CSV table of N, CA, C and O in Angstrom, one decimal:
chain,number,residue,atom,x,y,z
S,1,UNK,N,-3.8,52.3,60.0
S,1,UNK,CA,-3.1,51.1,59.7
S,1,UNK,C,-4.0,50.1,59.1
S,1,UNK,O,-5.2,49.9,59.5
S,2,UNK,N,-3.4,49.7,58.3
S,2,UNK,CA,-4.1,48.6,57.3
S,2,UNK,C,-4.0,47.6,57.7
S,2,UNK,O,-2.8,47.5,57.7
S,3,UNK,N,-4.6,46.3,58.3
S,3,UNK,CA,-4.5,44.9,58.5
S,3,UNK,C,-4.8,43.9,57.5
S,3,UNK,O,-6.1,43.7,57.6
S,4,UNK,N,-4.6,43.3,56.9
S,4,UNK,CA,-5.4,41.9,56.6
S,4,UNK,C,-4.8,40.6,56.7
S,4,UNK,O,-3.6,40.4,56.6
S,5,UNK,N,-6.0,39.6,57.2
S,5,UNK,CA,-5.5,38.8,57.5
S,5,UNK,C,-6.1,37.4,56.2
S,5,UNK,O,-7.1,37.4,55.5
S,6,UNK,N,-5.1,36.6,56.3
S,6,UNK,CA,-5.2,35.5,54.5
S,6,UNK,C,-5.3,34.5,55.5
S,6,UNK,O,-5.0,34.3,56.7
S,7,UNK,N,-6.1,33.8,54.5
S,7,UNK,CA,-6.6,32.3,55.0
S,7,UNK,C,-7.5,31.7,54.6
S,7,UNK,O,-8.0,32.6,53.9
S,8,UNK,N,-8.2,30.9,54.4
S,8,UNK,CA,-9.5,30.2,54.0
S,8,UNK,C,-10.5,30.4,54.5
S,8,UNK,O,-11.5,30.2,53.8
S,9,UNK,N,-10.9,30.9,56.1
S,9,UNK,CA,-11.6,31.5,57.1
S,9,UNK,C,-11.8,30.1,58.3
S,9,UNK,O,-12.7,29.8,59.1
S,10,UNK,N,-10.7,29.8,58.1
S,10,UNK,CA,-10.7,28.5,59.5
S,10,UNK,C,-10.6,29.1,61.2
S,10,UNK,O,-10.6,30.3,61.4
S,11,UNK,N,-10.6,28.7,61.6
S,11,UNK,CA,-10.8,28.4,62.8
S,11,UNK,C,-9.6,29.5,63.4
S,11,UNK,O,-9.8,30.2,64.4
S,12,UNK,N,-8.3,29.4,62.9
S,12,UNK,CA,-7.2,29.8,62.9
S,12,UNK,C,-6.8,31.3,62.5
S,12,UNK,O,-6.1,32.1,63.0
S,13,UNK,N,-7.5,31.3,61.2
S,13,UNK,CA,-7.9,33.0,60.7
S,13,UNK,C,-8.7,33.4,61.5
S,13,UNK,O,-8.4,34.6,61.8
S,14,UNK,N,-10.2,33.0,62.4
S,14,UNK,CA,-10.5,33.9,63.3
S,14,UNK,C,-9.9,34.6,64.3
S,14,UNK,O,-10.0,35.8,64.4
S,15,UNK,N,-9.1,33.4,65.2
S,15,UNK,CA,-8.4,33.6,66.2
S,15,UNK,C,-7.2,34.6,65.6
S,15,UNK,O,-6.9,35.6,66.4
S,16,UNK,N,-6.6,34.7,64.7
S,16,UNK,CA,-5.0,35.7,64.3
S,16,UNK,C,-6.3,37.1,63.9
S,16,UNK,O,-5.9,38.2,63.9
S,17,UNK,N,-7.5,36.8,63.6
S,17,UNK,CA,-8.1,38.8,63.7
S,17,UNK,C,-8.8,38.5,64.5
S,17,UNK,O,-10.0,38.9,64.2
S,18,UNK,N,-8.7,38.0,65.4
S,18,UNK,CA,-9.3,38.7,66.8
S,18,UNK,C,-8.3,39.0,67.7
S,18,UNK,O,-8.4,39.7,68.7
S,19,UNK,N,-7.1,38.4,67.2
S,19,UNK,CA,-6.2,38.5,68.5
S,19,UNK,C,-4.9,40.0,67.6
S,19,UNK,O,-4.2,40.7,68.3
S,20,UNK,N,-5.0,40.0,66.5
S,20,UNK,CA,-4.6,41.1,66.3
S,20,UNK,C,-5.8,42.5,66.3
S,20,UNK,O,-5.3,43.6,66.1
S,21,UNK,N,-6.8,42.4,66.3
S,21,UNK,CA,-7.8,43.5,67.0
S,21,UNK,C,-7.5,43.8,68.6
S,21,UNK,O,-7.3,44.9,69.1
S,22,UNK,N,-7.6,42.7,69.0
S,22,UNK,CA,-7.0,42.6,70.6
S,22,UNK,C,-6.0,43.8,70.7
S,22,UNK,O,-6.3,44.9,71.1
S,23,UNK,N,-4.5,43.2,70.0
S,23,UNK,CA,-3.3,44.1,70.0
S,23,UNK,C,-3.4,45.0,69.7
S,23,UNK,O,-3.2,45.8,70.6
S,24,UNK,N,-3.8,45.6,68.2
S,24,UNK,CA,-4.3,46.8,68.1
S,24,UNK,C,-4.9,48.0,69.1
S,24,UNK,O,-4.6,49.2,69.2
S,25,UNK,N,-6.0,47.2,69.9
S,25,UNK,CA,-7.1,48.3,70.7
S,25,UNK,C,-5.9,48.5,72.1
S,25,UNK,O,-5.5,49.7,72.3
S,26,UNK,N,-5.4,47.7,72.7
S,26,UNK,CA,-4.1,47.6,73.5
S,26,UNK,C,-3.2,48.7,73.2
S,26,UNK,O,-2.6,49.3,74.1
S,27,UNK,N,-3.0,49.2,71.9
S,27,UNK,CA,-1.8,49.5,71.5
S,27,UNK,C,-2.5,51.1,71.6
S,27,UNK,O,-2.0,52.1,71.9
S,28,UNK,N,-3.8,50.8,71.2
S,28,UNK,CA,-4.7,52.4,70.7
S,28,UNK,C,-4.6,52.8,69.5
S,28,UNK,O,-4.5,54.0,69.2
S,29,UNK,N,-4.5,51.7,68.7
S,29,UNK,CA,-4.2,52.0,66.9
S,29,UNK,C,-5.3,51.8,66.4
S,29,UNK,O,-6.1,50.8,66.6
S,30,UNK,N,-5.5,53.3,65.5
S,30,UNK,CA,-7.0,52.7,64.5
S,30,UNK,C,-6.8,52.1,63.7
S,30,UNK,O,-6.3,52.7,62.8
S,31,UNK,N,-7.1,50.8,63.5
S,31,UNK,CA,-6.9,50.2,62.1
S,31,UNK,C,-8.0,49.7,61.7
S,31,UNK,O,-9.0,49.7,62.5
S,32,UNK,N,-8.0,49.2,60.2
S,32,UNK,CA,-9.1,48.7,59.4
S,32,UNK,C,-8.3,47.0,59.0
S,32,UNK,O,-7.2,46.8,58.5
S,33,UNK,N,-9.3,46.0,59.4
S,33,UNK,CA,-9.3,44.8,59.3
S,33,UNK,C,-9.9,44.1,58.0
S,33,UNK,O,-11.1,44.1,57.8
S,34,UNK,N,-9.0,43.5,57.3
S,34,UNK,CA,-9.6,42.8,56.5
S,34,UNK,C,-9.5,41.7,56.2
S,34,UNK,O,-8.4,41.2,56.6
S,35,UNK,N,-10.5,40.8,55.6
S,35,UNK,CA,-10.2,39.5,55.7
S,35,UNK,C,-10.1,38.8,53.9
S,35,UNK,O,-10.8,39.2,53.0
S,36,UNK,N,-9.4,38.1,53.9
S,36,UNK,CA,-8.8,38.0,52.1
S,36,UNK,C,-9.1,36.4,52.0
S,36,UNK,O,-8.6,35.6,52.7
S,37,UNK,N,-9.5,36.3,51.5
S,37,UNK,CA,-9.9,34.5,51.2
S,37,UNK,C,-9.4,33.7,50.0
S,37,UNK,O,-9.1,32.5,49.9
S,38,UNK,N,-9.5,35.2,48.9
S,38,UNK,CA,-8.9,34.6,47.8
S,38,UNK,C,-7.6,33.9,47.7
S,38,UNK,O,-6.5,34.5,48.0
S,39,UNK,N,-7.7,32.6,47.1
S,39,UNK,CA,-6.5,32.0,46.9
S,39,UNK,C,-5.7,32.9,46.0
S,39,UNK,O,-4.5,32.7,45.9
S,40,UNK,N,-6.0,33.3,45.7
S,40,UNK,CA,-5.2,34.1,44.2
S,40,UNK,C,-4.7,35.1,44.9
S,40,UNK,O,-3.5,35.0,45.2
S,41,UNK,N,-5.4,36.1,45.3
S,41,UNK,CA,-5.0,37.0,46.1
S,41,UNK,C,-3.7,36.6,47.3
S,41,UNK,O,-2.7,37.3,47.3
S,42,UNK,N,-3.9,35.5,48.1
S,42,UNK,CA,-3.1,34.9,49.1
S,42,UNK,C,-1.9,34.7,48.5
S,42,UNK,O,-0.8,35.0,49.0
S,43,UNK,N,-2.1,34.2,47.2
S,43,UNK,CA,-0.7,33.9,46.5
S,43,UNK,C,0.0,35.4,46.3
S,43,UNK,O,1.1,35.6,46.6
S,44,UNK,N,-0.5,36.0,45.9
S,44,UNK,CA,0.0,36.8,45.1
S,44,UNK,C,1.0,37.8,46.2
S,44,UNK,O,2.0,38.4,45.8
S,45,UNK,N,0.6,37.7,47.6
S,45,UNK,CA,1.7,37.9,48.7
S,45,UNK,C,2.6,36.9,49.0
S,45,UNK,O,3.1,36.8,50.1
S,46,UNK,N,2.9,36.1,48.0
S,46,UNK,CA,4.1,35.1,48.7
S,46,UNK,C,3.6,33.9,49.8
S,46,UNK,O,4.0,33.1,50.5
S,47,UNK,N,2.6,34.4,49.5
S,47,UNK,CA,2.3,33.6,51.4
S,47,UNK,C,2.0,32.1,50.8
S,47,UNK,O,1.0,32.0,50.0
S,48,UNK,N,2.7,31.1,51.1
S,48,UNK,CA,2.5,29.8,51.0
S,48,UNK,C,2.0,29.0,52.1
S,48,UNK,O,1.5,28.0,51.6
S,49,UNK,N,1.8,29.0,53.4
S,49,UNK,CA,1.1,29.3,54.5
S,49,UNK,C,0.3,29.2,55.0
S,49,UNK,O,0.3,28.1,55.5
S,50,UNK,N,-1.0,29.9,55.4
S,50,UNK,CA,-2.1,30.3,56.3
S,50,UNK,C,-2.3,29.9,57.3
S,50,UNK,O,-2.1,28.7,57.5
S,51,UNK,N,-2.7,30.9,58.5
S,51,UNK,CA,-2.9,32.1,58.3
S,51,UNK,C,-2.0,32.7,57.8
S,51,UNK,O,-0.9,32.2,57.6
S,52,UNK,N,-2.2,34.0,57.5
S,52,UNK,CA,-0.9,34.9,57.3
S,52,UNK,C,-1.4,36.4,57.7
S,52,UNK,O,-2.5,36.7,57.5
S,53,UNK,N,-0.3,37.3,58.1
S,53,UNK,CA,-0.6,38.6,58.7
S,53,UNK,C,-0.3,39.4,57.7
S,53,UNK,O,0.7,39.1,57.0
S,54,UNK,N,-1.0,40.7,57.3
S,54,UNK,CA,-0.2,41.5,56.3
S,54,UNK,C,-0.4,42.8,56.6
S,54,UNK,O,-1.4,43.4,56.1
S,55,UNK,N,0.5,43.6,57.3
S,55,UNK,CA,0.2,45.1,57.7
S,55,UNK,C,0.7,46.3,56.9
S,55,UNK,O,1.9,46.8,56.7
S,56,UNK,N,-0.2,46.5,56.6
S,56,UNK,CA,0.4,47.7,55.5
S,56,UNK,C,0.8,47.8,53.6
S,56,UNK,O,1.1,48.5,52.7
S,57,UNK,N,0.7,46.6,53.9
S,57,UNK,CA,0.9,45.5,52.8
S,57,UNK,C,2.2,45.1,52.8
S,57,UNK,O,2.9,45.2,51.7
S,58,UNK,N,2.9,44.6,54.1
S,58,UNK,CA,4.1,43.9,54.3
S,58,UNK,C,3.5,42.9,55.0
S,58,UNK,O,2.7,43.0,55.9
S,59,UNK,N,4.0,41.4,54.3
S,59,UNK,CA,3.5,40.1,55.3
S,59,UNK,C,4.6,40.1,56.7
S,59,UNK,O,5.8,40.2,56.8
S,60,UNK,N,3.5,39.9,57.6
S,60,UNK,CA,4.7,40.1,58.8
S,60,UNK,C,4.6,38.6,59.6
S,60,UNK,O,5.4,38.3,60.5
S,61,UNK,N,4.1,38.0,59.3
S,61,UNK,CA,3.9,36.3,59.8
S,61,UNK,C,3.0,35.9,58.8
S,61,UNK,O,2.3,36.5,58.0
S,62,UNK,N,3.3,34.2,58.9
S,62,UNK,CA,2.8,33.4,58.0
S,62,UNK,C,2.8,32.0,58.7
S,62,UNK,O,3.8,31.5,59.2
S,63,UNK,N,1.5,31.2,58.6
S,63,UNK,CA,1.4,29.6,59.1
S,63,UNK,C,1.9,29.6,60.6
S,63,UNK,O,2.5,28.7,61.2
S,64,UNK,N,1.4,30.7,61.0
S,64,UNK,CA,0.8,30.4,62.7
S,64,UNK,C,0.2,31.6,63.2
S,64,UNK,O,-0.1,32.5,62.5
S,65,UNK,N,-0.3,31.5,64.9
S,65,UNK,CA,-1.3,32.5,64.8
S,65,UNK,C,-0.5,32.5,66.5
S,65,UNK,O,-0.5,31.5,67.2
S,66,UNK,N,0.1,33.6,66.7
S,66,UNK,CA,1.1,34.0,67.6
S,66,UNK,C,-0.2,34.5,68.8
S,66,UNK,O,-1.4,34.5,68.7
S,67,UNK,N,0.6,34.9,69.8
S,67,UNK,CA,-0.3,35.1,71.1
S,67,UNK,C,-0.3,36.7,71.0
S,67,UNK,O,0.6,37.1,70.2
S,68,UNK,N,-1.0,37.7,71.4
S,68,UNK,CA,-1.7,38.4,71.7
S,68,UNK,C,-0.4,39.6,72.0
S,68,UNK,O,-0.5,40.8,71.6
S,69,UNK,N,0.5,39.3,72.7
S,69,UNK,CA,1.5,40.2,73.2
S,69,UNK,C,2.6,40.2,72.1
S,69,UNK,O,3.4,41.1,72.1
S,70,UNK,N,2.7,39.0,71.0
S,70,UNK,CA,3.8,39.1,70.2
S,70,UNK,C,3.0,39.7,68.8
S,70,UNK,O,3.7,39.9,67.9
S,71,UNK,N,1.7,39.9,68.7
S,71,UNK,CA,1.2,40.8,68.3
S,71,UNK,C,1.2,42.2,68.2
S,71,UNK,O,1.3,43.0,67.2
S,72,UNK,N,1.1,42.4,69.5
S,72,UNK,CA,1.9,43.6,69.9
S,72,UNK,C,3.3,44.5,69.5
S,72,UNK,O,3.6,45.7,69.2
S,73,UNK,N,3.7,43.7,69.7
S,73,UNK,CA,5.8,43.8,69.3
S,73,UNK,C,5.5,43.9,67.8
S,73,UNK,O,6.1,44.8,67.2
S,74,UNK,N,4.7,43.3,67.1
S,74,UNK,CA,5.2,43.4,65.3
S,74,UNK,C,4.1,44.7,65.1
S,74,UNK,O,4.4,45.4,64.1
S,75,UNK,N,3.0,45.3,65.7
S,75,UNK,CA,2.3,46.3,65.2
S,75,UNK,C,2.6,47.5,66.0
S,75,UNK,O,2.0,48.6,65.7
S,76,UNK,N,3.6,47.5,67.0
S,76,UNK,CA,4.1,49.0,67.2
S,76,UNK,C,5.2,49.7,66.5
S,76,UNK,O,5.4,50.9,66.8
């Protein structure tokens, strides 16, 4: 599973990949994490927002950074 997470690398982008690493290892999913900075790139997902989630290359949240267990529910 593909992860990446969009943002500028605030404070808020750490917390949404660490806390979807969290869910992941929970879940027992290998995934690869990435982190996307570019505004260009950001845009180019629709995402008007940040943070934003993108698994697989489907955005699955945008402009919040959800708890740990509702992480869970969107990556199984």
């Amino acid at each position: 599973m593909n992860i990446k997470v969009l943002g500028s690398g605030c404070t808020n982008c750490h917390t949404l990949e660490q806390r979807a690493v969290a869910a992941a290892d929970l879940l027992g999913l290998d995934v690869v994490v990435e982190k996307v900075t570019d505004y260009g790139e950001i845009a180019s997902y629709g995402v008007m927002s940040t943070p934003a989630l993108v698994v697989d290359d489907q955005v699955v949240l945008a402009g919040r950074v959800p708890t740990v267990a509702e992480l869970q529910k969107m990556l199984a």
